[in-house]
Coordinates of C-alpha atoms in Angstrom, one line a residue:
M1285 CA 87.7 81.5 82.3
K1286 CA 89.1 80.3 85.7
K1287 CA 88.6 82.7 88.5
R1288 CA 91.8 84.2 89.7
E1289 CA 92.7 84.7 93.3
P1290 CA 93.3 88.3 94.5
L1291 CA 96.9 89.5 94.0
G1292 CA 97.5 89.9 97.8
R1293 CA 96.4 86.4 98.5
T1294 CA 98.7 85.1 95.8
I1295 CA 101.7 86.9 97.2
A1296 CA 100.9 85.7 100.7
L1297 CA 100.8 82.2 99.4
I1298 CA 104.2 82.6 97.7
A1299 CA 105.7 84.0 100.8
A1300 CA 104.5 81.1 102.9
L1301 CA 105.9 78.6 100.4
F1302 CA 109.4 80.1 100.2
S1303 CA 110.0 81.9 103.5
T1304 CA 111.5 78.9 105.3
A1305 CA 113.6 77.2 102.6
A1306 CA 115.0 77.5 99.2
L1307 CA 113.1 75.8 96.4
P1308 CA 114.1 72.1 95.9
A1309 CA 115.8 71.2 92.7
V1310 CA 112.5 69.8 91.4
A1311 CA 109.6 72.1 92.2
T1312 CA 106.4 70.7 93.6
A1313 CA 103.2 71.1 91.8
A1314 CA 102.0 73.6 94.4
S1315 CA 105.1 75.7 94.3
T1316 CA 105.1 75.8 90.5
K1317 CA 101.4 76.9 90.5
A1318 CA 102.3 79.7 93.0
M1319 CA 105.2 80.8 90.9
K1320 CA 103.1 80.8 87.7
A1321 CA 100.5 83.0 89.5
E1322 CA 103.3 85.4 90.5
A1323 CA 104.6 85.5 86.9
V1324 CA 101.1 86.3 85.6
A1325 CA 100.9 89.2 88.1
K1326 CA 104.3 90.4 87.0
V1327 CA 103.3 90.4 83.3
A1328 CA 100.1 92.3 84.2
A1329 CA 102.2 94.9 85.9
Q1330 CA 104.0 95.5 82.6
A1331 CA 100.8 96.3 80.6
K1332 CA 101.8 99.9 80.0
Q1333 CA 105.3 98.9 78.9
V1334 CA 103.8 96.3 76.5
Q1335 CA 101.6 99.0 75.0
V1336 CA 104.6 101.3 74.5
M1337 CA 106.6 98.5 72.9
V1338 CA 103.8 97.4 70.6
D1339 CA 103.1 100.9 69.4
Q1340 CA 106.8 101.8 69.0
V1341 CA 107.6 98.9 66.8
F1342 CA 104.4 99.5 64.8
S1343 CA 105.6 103.0 64.1
Y1344 CA 109.0 101.8 62.9
A1345 CA 107.3 99.6 60.3
E1346 CA 110.6 98.2 59.0
P1347 CA 110.7 95.4 56.3
G1348 CA 112.9 92.4 56.2
F1349 CA 116.7 92.9 56.9
Q1350 CA 116.0 96.6 57.5
E1351 CA 114.7 96.3 61.1
I1352 CA 117.5 98.6 62.3
R1353 CA 115.5 100.8 64.7
T1354 CA 113.3 97.9 65.8
S1355 CA 116.2 95.6 66.6
E1356 CA 118.2 98.3 68.5
Y1357 CA 115.1 99.3 70.5
L1358 CA 114.1 95.8 71.6
S1359 CA 117.6 94.7 72.3
R1360 CA 118.3 97.8 74.4
I1361 CA 115.2 97.0 76.6
L1362 CA 116.6 93.5 77.2
E1363 CA 120.0 94.9 78.1
E1364 CA 118.4 97.3 80.6
N1365 CA 116.7 94.4 82.2
G1366 CA 119.8 92.4 82.8
F1367 CA 120.1 90.3 79.6
T1368 CA 123.4 89.9 77.7
V1369 CA 122.9 90.9 74.1
T1370 CA 124.9 89.6 71.1
R1371 CA 124.1 91.5 67.9
G1372 CA 124.7 90.6 64.3
V1373 CA 124.3 86.8 64.9
A1374 CA 124.4 84.4 61.9
G1375 CA 125.9 87.3 59.8
I1376 CA 122.6 89.2 59.9
P1377 CA 123.0 92.8 61.1
T1378 CA 119.5 93.1 62.7
A1379 CA 119.6 89.7 64.3
F1380 CA 120.5 89.2 68.0
T1381 CA 120.4 86.9 71.0
A1382 CA 119.7 88.1 74.5
T1383 CA 120.6 85.6 77.2
W1384 CA 120.3 85.4 81.0
G1385 CA 120.7 82.9 83.8
S1386 CA 122.9 79.9 84.7
G1387 CA 122.6 76.2 85.1
G1388 CA 119.4 74.3 84.4
P1389 CA 117.6 74.2 81.0
L1390 CA 118.0 76.7 78.2
I1391 CA 114.7 77.8 76.9
A1392 CA 114.5 80.0 73.8
L1393 CA 111.8 82.6 73.1
G1394 CA 111.3 84.1 69.7
S1395 CA 108.9 86.0 67.5
D1396 CA 109.1 88.0 64.2
I1397 CA 109.8 91.7 63.9
D1398 CA 109.6 92.6 60.2
G1399 CA 106.9 94.5 58.3
L1400 CA 105.7 94.2 54.8
L1401 CA 106.3 96.4 51.8
G1402 CA 103.4 98.6 50.6
V1403 CA 100.9 98.1 53.5
S1404 CA 101.4 101.3 55.4
Q1405 CA 98.3 101.9 57.5
T1406 CA 97.0 104.4 60.0
P1407 CA 96.2 102.4 63.2
G1408 CA 92.7 102.8 64.6
A1409 CA 91.3 103.8 61.3
P1410 CA 88.7 101.3 59.9
D1411 CA 89.2 102.2 56.3
V1412 CA 92.4 101.8 54.2
K1413 CA 94.4 104.9 55.0
P1414 CA 98.2 104.7 54.5
L1415 CA 100.4 106.8 56.8
I1416 CA 102.7 107.1 53.8
A1417 CA 101.5 105.9 50.4
G1418 CA 103.6 103.0 49.2
A1419 CA 105.6 102.6 52.5
P1420 CA 105.9 99.4 54.5
G1421 CA 103.7 98.6 57.4
H1422 CA 102.8 95.9 59.9
G1423 CA 100.1 94.2 57.8
E1424 CA 100.4 91.0 59.8
G1425 CA 101.1 92.2 63.3
H1426 CA 104.8 91.3 63.8
N1427 CA 105.1 94.5 65.9
S1428 CA 103.6 92.6 68.8
G1429 CA 105.4 89.3 69.1
M1430 CA 108.8 90.3 70.6
P1431 CA 107.1 92.8 73.0
M1432 CA 105.1 89.7 74.2
M1433 CA 108.2 87.6 74.6
I1434 CA 110.1 90.4 76.4
A1435 CA 107.3 90.9 78.9
A1436 CA 107.2 87.1 79.5
A1437 CA 110.9 86.9 79.9
I1438 CA 111.2 89.7 82.4
A1439 CA 108.4 88.2 84.5
V1440 CA 110.1 84.8 84.4
K1441 CA 113.5 86.2 85.2
Q1442 CA 112.1 88.0 88.3
V1443 CA 110.4 84.8 89.6
M1444 CA 113.4 82.7 89.0
E1445 CA 115.7 85.2 90.7
K1446 CA 113.4 85.4 93.7
N1447 CA 113.0 81.6 94.1
K1448 CA 116.5 80.7 93.1
I1449 CA 115.4 78.5 90.1
P1450 CA 118.3 77.4 87.9
G1451 CA 117.9 77.9 84.2
R1452 CA 118.6 80.1 81.3
L1453 CA 116.6 82.2 78.8
M1454 CA 117.6 83.2 75.2
L1455 CA 115.4 85.6 73.3
W1456 CA 115.8 86.0 69.6
P1457 CA 114.0 88.0 66.8
G1458 CA 112.7 86.5 63.6
V1459 CA 114.3 88.8 61.0
A1460 CA 112.9 89.0 57.5
E1461 CA 110.3 86.3 58.2
E1462 CA 108.1 87.7 55.4
L1463 CA 111.0 86.7 53.1
L1464 CA 111.4 83.4 54.9
A1465 CA 115.0 84.3 54.9
T1466 CA 116.8 83.9 58.2
K1467 CA 115.9 81.0 60.5
A1468 CA 117.6 78.4 58.4
Y1469 CA 120.7 80.5 58.7
Y1470 CA 120.2 80.7 62.5
V1471 CA 120.1 77.0 62.6
R1472 CA 123.1 76.6 60.3
S1473 CA 125.2 79.0 62.5
G1474 CA 124.5 76.8 65.6
M1475 CA 122.4 79.4 67.4
F1476 CA 120.2 76.6 68.9
K1477 CA 122.9 74.1 69.5
D1478 CA 122.5 74.1 73.3
V1479 CA 118.8 75.0 73.5
D1480 CA 116.6 72.5 75.3
A1481 CA 113.2 73.8 74.0
C1482 CA 111.8 76.8 72.1
I1483 CA 108.6 78.7 72.4
F1484 CA 107.6 80.8 69.4
G1485 CA 104.9 83.4 69.3
H1486 CA 102.8 84.5 66.3
V1487 CA 100.0 87.1 66.2
N1488 CA 96.5 85.6 65.6
T1489 CA 92.9 86.3 66.1
G1490 CA 92.5 83.3 68.4
F1491 CA 94.5 82.1 71.4
G1492 CA 95.9 78.6 71.1
T1493 CA 98.6 76.2 70.1
G1494 CA 99.0 72.8 68.5
Y1495 CA 101.2 69.9 67.8
G1496 CA 102.2 67.4 65.1
E1497 CA 102.5 68.2 61.4
M1498 CA 100.9 71.7 61.3
G1499 CA 99.5 71.7 57.8
M1500 CA 102.0 74.5 56.6
N1501 CA 104.2 74.2 53.6
G1502 CA 108.0 74.1 53.5
M1503 CA 109.4 76.5 51.0
V1504 CA 112.4 77.6 49.0
S1505 CA 112.8 81.2 47.8
V1506 CA 115.1 81.5 44.8
E1507 CA 115.8 84.3 42.3
Y1508 CA 116.9 83.4 38.7
E1509 CA 119.0 86.1 36.9
F1510 CA 119.3 85.7 33.2
S1511 CA 122.1 87.4 31.2
G1512 CA 121.8 88.1 27.5
K1513 CA 123.1 90.7 25.1
T1514 CA 121.8 94.2 24.5
A1515 CA 121.1 95.6 21.0
H1516 CA 118.8 98.1 19.3
S1517 CA 115.4 96.5 19.5
A1518 CA 114.3 98.0 16.1
A1519 CA 117.5 98.5 14.0
M1520 CA 119.5 95.4 15.0
P1521 CA 117.4 92.9 17.1
W1522 CA 119.2 90.0 15.6
E1523 CA 122.3 91.1 17.5
G1524 CA 120.6 90.9 20.8
R1525 CA 119.8 88.0 23.2
S1526 CA 116.9 89.0 25.4
A1527 CA 117.2 88.1 29.1
L1528 CA 113.5 89.1 29.4
D1529 CA 112.6 86.5 26.8
A1530 CA 114.2 83.9 29.0
V1531 CA 112.2 85.1 32.1
E1532 CA 109.0 84.9 30.1
F1533 CA 109.9 81.5 28.7
M1534 CA 110.5 80.2 32.2
D1535 CA 107.3 81.5 33.5
T1536 CA 105.3 80.0 30.6
A1537 CA 107.1 76.7 30.9
W1538 CA 106.4 76.6 34.7
N1539 CA 102.8 77.4 34.2
F1540 CA 102.5 74.5 31.7
R1541 CA 104.2 72.2 34.2
R1542 CA 101.8 73.1 37.0
E1543 CA 99.2 70.6 35.5
H1544 CA 101.6 67.8 36.3
L1545 CA 102.7 68.9 39.8
P1546 CA 101.3 67.6 43.1
L1547 CA 98.0 69.2 44.2
S1548 CA 99.7 70.1 47.5
Q1549 CA 102.2 72.4 45.9
R1550 CA 102.0 76.2 45.8
S1551 CA 104.3 78.2 43.6
H1552 CA 104.3 81.9 42.6
D1553 CA 106.7 84.5 41.3
V1554 CA 107.4 88.1 40.5
I1555 CA 109.6 89.6 37.8
T1556 CA 112.2 91.6 39.7
N1557 CA 113.9 93.1 36.7
G1558 CA 112.3 93.2 33.3
G1559 CA 114.8 95.4 31.5
G1560 CA 115.3 99.1 31.0
Q1561 CA 113.4 100.5 28.1
P1562 CA 111.6 99.0 25.1
N1563 CA 114.1 100.0 22.4
V1564 CA 117.0 98.2 24.2
V1565 CA 117.0 94.4 24.1
P1566 CA 117.3 93.5 27.8
G1567 CA 120.7 92.2 28.7
K1568 CA 119.7 91.4 32.3
A1569 CA 116.4 90.2 33.7
S1570 CA 115.4 88.3 36.7
V1571 CA 112.4 86.4 38.3
W1572 CA 111.9 85.5 41.9
Y1573 CA 110.0 82.2 42.8
Y1574 CA 108.6 80.7 45.9
F1575 CA 108.3 76.9 45.7
R1576 CA 106.2 75.3 48.4
D1577 CA 105.1 71.9 49.5
R1578 CA 104.4 69.8 52.5
E1579 CA 107.5 67.6 52.8
F1580 CA 111.2 68.2 52.6
S1581 CA 111.6 65.9 49.6
S1582 CA 108.7 67.6 47.7
V1583 CA 110.2 71.1 48.3
R1584 CA 113.6 69.9 47.0
S1585 CA 111.9 68.3 44.0
L1586 CA 110.1 71.5 43.1
Y1587 CA 113.4 73.4 43.4
E1588 CA 115.2 71.0 41.1
T1589 CA 112.4 71.2 38.6
G1590 CA 112.6 75.0 38.7
N1591 CA 116.3 74.9 38.1
E1592 CA 115.8 72.6 35.1
I1593 CA 113.2 74.9 33.5
A1594 CA 115.5 77.9 34.1
D1595 CA 118.4 76.1 32.3
A1596 CA 116.0 75.2 29.5
A1597 CA 114.8 78.8 29.2
A1598 CA 118.4 80.0 29.0
Q1599 CA 119.2 77.4 26.2
A1600 CA 116.1 78.3 24.3
T1601 CA 116.9 82.0 24.2
G1602 CA 120.7 82.0 23.9
T1603 CA 121.2 83.4 27.3
S1604 CA 122.8 82.2 30.6
V1605 CA 121.3 81.9 34.0
K1606 CA 122.5 81.9 37.6
R1607 CA 120.4 81.4 40.7
R1608 CA 120.5 82.7 44.2
V1609 CA 118.7 81.1 47.1
L1610 CA 117.1 83.9 49.1
G1611 CA 115.4 81.9 51.8
Y1612 CA 114.2 78.6 53.0
A1613 CA 111.5 77.4 55.4
A1614 CA 111.0 73.9 56.7
P1615 CA 107.5 72.4 57.2
N1616 CA 106.1 73.1 60.6
F1617 CA 105.9 70.4 63.3
G1618 CA 104.8 71.2 66.9
N1619 CA 105.9 69.3 70.0
K1620 CA 103.0 67.5 71.7
P1621 CA 104.0 67.6 75.4
M1622 CA 104.9 71.3 75.2
A1623 CA 101.7 72.1 73.3
E1624 CA 99.6 70.3 75.9
A1625 CA 101.3 72.2 78.7
A1626 CA 100.9 75.5 76.9
D1627 CA 97.2 74.7 76.2
A1628 CA 96.5 74.3 79.9
N1629 CA 98.2 77.6 80.6
I1630 CA 96.3 79.4 77.8
R1631 CA 93.0 78.1 79.3
A1632 CA 94.1 79.3 82.7
V1633 CA 94.7 82.8 81.3
G1634 CA 91.6 82.9 79.1
M1635 CA 90.7 85.5 76.6
P1636 CA 91.2 89.3 77.3
A1637 CA 88.2 91.2 78.6
W1638 CA 87.2 92.9 75.4
S1639 CA 85.4 96.3 75.7
T1640 CA 82.4 97.6 73.9
A1641 CA 84.8 99.9 72.0
D1642 CA 87.0 96.9 71.0
Q1643 CA 84.0 95.1 69.5
A1644 CA 82.6 98.2 67.9
F1645 CA 86.0 98.8 66.2
V1646 CA 86.1 95.2 64.9
S1647 CA 82.6 95.7 63.4
A1648 CA 83.6 99.0 61.8
V1649 CA 86.7 97.4 60.2
Q1650 CA 84.7 94.4 58.9
K1651 CA 81.9 96.6 57.5
A1652 CA 84.1 99.2 55.9
N1653 CA 86.2 96.5 54.1
H1654 CA 83.4 94.1 53.2
L1655 CA 84.8 91.4 55.4
K1656 CA 82.9 88.5 57.0
A1657 CA 81.4 89.8 60.3
G1658 CA 82.4 88.3 63.6
P1659 CA 83.3 89.5 67.1
L1660 CA 86.5 89.1 69.0
A1661 CA 86.4 85.7 70.5
S1662 CA 85.2 85.1 74.0
S1663 CA 86.9 81.7 74.5
V1664 CA 90.3 80.2 73.7
T1665 CA 90.9 78.1 70.7
P1666 CA 90.8 74.3 71.1
L1667 CA 94.2 72.5 71.0
S1668 CA 95.0 71.9 67.4
T1669 CA 95.9 68.3 66.7
P1670 CA 96.5 66.1 63.6
E1671 CA 93.0 64.7 64.1
N1672 CA 91.0 68.0 64.3
R1673 CA 93.1 70.1 61.9
M1674 CA 91.8 71.4 58.6
A1675 CA 92.3 68.8 55.8
G1676 CA 94.6 69.8 53.0
G1677 CA 96.7 72.2 55.0
F1678 CA 97.0 75.9 55.2
G1679 CA 99.2 76.6 52.2
A1680 CA 101.4 79.3 53.8
S1681 CA 104.9 78.8 55.3
D1682 CA 106.8 80.0 58.4
D1683 CA 110.5 79.5 58.8
I1684 CA 110.0 78.7 62.5
G1685 CA 109.9 75.2 60.9
D1686 CA 113.7 75.2 60.7
V1687 CA 113.9 75.6 64.5
M1688 CA 111.1 73.0 65.0
W1689 CA 113.3 70.4 63.3
T1690 CA 116.3 71.4 65.4
V1691 CA 114.9 71.5 69.0
P1692 CA 111.5 70.7 70.5
T1693 CA 109.3 73.8 69.6
I1694 CA 105.8 75.1 69.7
T1695 CA 104.1 78.2 68.3
I1696 CA 101.6 80.0 70.5
G1697 CA 99.1 82.1 68.6
Y1698 CA 97.9 85.0 70.7
P1699 CA 94.7 87.1 70.1
A1700 CA 96.0 90.5 69.0
N1701 CA 94.2 91.0 65.7
I1702 CA 90.7 91.2 64.2
P1703 CA 88.8 88.2 62.9
N1704 CA 88.5 87.8 59.2
V1705 CA 91.0 90.5 58.2
I1706 CA 93.2 89.9 55.1
F1707 CA 96.7 89.2 56.2
H1708 CA 99.5 90.9 54.2
H1709 CA 97.0 93.7 53.7
A1710 CA 96.2 97.0 55.3
T1711 CA 93.2 95.5 57.2
A1712 CA 95.6 93.4 59.2
A1713 CA 97.4 96.5 60.4
M1714 CA 94.3 98.5 61.5
A1715 CA 94.1 97.0 65.1
M1716 CA 97.8 96.5 65.7
A1717 CA 98.4 99.7 67.7
T1718 CA 95.1 99.7 69.5
P1719 CA 93.8 98.2 72.8
I1720 CA 93.0 95.0 70.9
A1721 CA 96.7 94.4 70.2
H1722 CA 97.8 95.6 73.6
K1723 CA 95.4 93.2 75.5
G1724 CA 96.1 90.2 73.3
T1725 CA 99.8 90.7 73.6
V1726 CA 99.6 90.8 77.4
A1727 CA 97.4 87.6 77.5
G1728 CA 100.0 85.8 75.3
A1729 CA 102.8 86.9 77.5
K1730 CA 101.1 85.4 80.5
A1731 CA 100.7 82.0 78.8
V1732 CA 104.3 82.1 77.6
A1733 CA 105.7 82.9 81.1
M1734 CA 103.7 80.1 82.7
T1735 CA 104.9 77.6 80.1
V1736 CA 108.5 78.6 80.5
L1737 CA 108.2 78.0 84.3
D1738 CA 106.7 74.5 83.5
L1739 CA 109.8 73.7 81.5
M1740 CA 112.2 75.2 84.0
T1741 CA 110.7 73.3 87.0
S1742 CA 109.6 70.0 85.5
P1743 CA 112.4 67.7 84.3
K1744 CA 109.7 65.2 83.4
L1745 CA 108.0 67.6 80.9
L1746 CA 111.3 68.5 79.3
A1747 CA 112.3 64.8 79.0
E1748 CA 108.9 64.0 77.4
A1749 CA 109.3 66.9 74.9
K1750 CA 112.7 65.6 73.9
S1751 CA 111.4 62.0 73.6
Y1752 CA 108.5 63.1 71.4
F1753 CA 110.9 65.1 69.2
R1754 CA 113.3 62.2 68.9
D1755 CA 111.0 59.2 68.7
V1756 CA 107.9 60.7 67.0
Q1757 CA 108.8 63.8 65.0
L1758 CA 112.1 62.5 63.6
K1759 CA 110.7 59.0 62.9
T1760 CA 109.5 59.7 59.3
Q1761 CA 111.4 62.9 58.3
T1762 CA 114.6 64.6 59.1
Y1763 CA 115.7 68.2 58.5
D1764 CA 116.8 68.6 54.9
P1765 CA 117.2 72.2 53.8
V1766 CA 118.4 73.0 50.3
L1767 CA 120.8 75.6 51.6
T1768 CA 124.4 75.0 50.5
P1769 CA 127.5 76.1 52.5
T1770 CA 128.0 79.0 50.1
D1771 CA 124.4 80.4 50.3
Q1772 CA 124.3 83.6 52.4
P1773 CA 121.5 85.7 53.9
A1774 CA 120.1 88.3 51.4
I1775 CA 120.8 91.2 53.8
D1776 CA 120.7 93.7 50.9
R1777 CA 117.0 93.2 50.4
N1778 CA 114.8 96.2 50.9
E1779 CA 117.8 98.4 51.5
K1780 CA 117.1 100.7 48.5
V1781 CA 113.4 101.2 49.3
M1782 CA 114.1 102.0 52.9
K1783 CA 116.8 104.5 51.9
E1784 CA 114.2 106.3 49.9
L1785 CA 111.3 106.1 52.4
R1786 CA 112.9 106.2 55.8
P1787 CA 113.2 110.1 56.0
A1788 CA 109.4 110.4 55.5
M1789 CA 108.7 107.5 57.8
E1790 CA 110.7 109.0 60.7
K1791 CA 108.2 111.8 61.0
F1792 CA 105.7 109.2 62.1
Y1793 CA 107.8 107.4 64.7
Y1794 CA 106.1 107.1 68.1
D1795 CA 107.3 109.4 70.9
P1796 CA 106.2 107.8 74.2
S1797 CA 107.8 110.7 76.2
R1798 CA 105.1 113.0 74.8
Y1799 CA 102.1 110.8 74.1
G1800 CA 100.3 108.1 76.1
S1801 CA 99.7 106.0 73.0
Y1802 CA 100.4 106.0 69.2
L1803 CA 96.8 106.7 68.6
E1804 CA 97.0 109.8 70.7
Q1805 CA 100.1 111.0 68.8
L1806 CA 98.2 110.6 65.5
G1807 CA 95.1 112.2 66.8
I1808 CA 93.0 109.1 66.4
S1809 CA 89.8 108.7 68.5
Y1810 CA 89.5 104.9 69.0
T1811 CA 85.9 105.1 70.2
A1812 CA 84.9 107.4 67.4
A1813 CA 86.5 105.2 64.8
G1814 CA 84.4 102.3 66.1
G1815 CA 81.3 104.3 66.4
S1816 CA 81.0 103.6 70.1
D1817 CA 81.1 105.5 73.3
G1818 CA 83.4 102.9 74.8
K1819 CA 81.2 102.2 77.8

């Protein structure tokens, strides 16, 4: 890791650079370096606030479209720091934009905020221990991303104000990312119309970024609802038309069709309504599918095949079917010039200084859950490129892809979680309100802030990013979502479950006015959990 100059020396250098004249329209390399050092210091000064934000959002644990407390909390912090907040954007109640600045480039900063159903977990505990059985939790770590972006934005804002740098910031949360259900609607609403570039953040166990086709699938989320006719299942079954039969027929037909689908595809489903009781022929039944593949045309083809099979299932069972698109995610494609700039900043920041207690907790989690052993990394992740990326792709999806095909965009993965945990599982929540998450989030904020300043002060970098987007990324594919003008965000999702669970969850909300950390509030000894004295 590059040795950093003492803070006093950095501030003296900044004063010498800017005491005699305002910053030129195009900053020099030396002045940008000084401003980046100042931004890093300003992020570091927010370490306590980052810890509070990360812990607070973890305690809310709200799933997709129900991020009510989370959204209000984060947007209020931005308002208190001089940002103008617009709530309910794109017709989504928990979505917002927070803007600041004037003139210059418009740089967007985003990260996801939703939790996952059924993965409630006590932080700092190395074994599976729900706070509330069956409740949602942050089993991926989305509680840390927007705190990271907020800390970076506040630092950048302060540096830009001091040095009279023209430019604008726009922060936005990824709502219902686990449902892959909003970013295509953000794009459709024109939220990124005037944005010059976007930096996205996602929790990781490493610290890095990448460019090119990222090896992640595009996806369409669609629910098929079949309608039949009820009847007495024993006395008059011939009078009924089973909607559940149609669901089962569709699932069977799709599974037979898998043999003849591309090897790159991923598809999976859950039955969301299987009827009421056995002695009533189900008049309503529904099944929810994710169809995934690597290219826009392949995703559309899978979707059309699913529609054909659903229609066939309805015909075969004497029922009818209607479908509802619940979400869409484009394949991911990172911007090369931006990724290379961010990679240099990530290397300048380096990995957090992990303590003995941090490493002991990691070992305890891995041992208790029979996970592959491995310490927190001591070096940053190499820049991910099409040449060194894993062959065959990752399989998963992220709807940041829709933004990536709209404006030059990169994703920065920051080191706030434990190596080898199972994501979408309680193990991925165990560290997310501990010093591991706090330190990794601060490190990520430093790299984000530095990269934003690069984009604000280097017209050449921004021009190269736009050229790569236009001449390389769009050369072989263009954005082609399956959304129609009548499709609407599924803002009703998770409403019922949160109505039932929120009263119990509220008892576990973090109170930073009384406790220094969420672990303290819960009575968790971090060093005892890791079996270490923390020295």
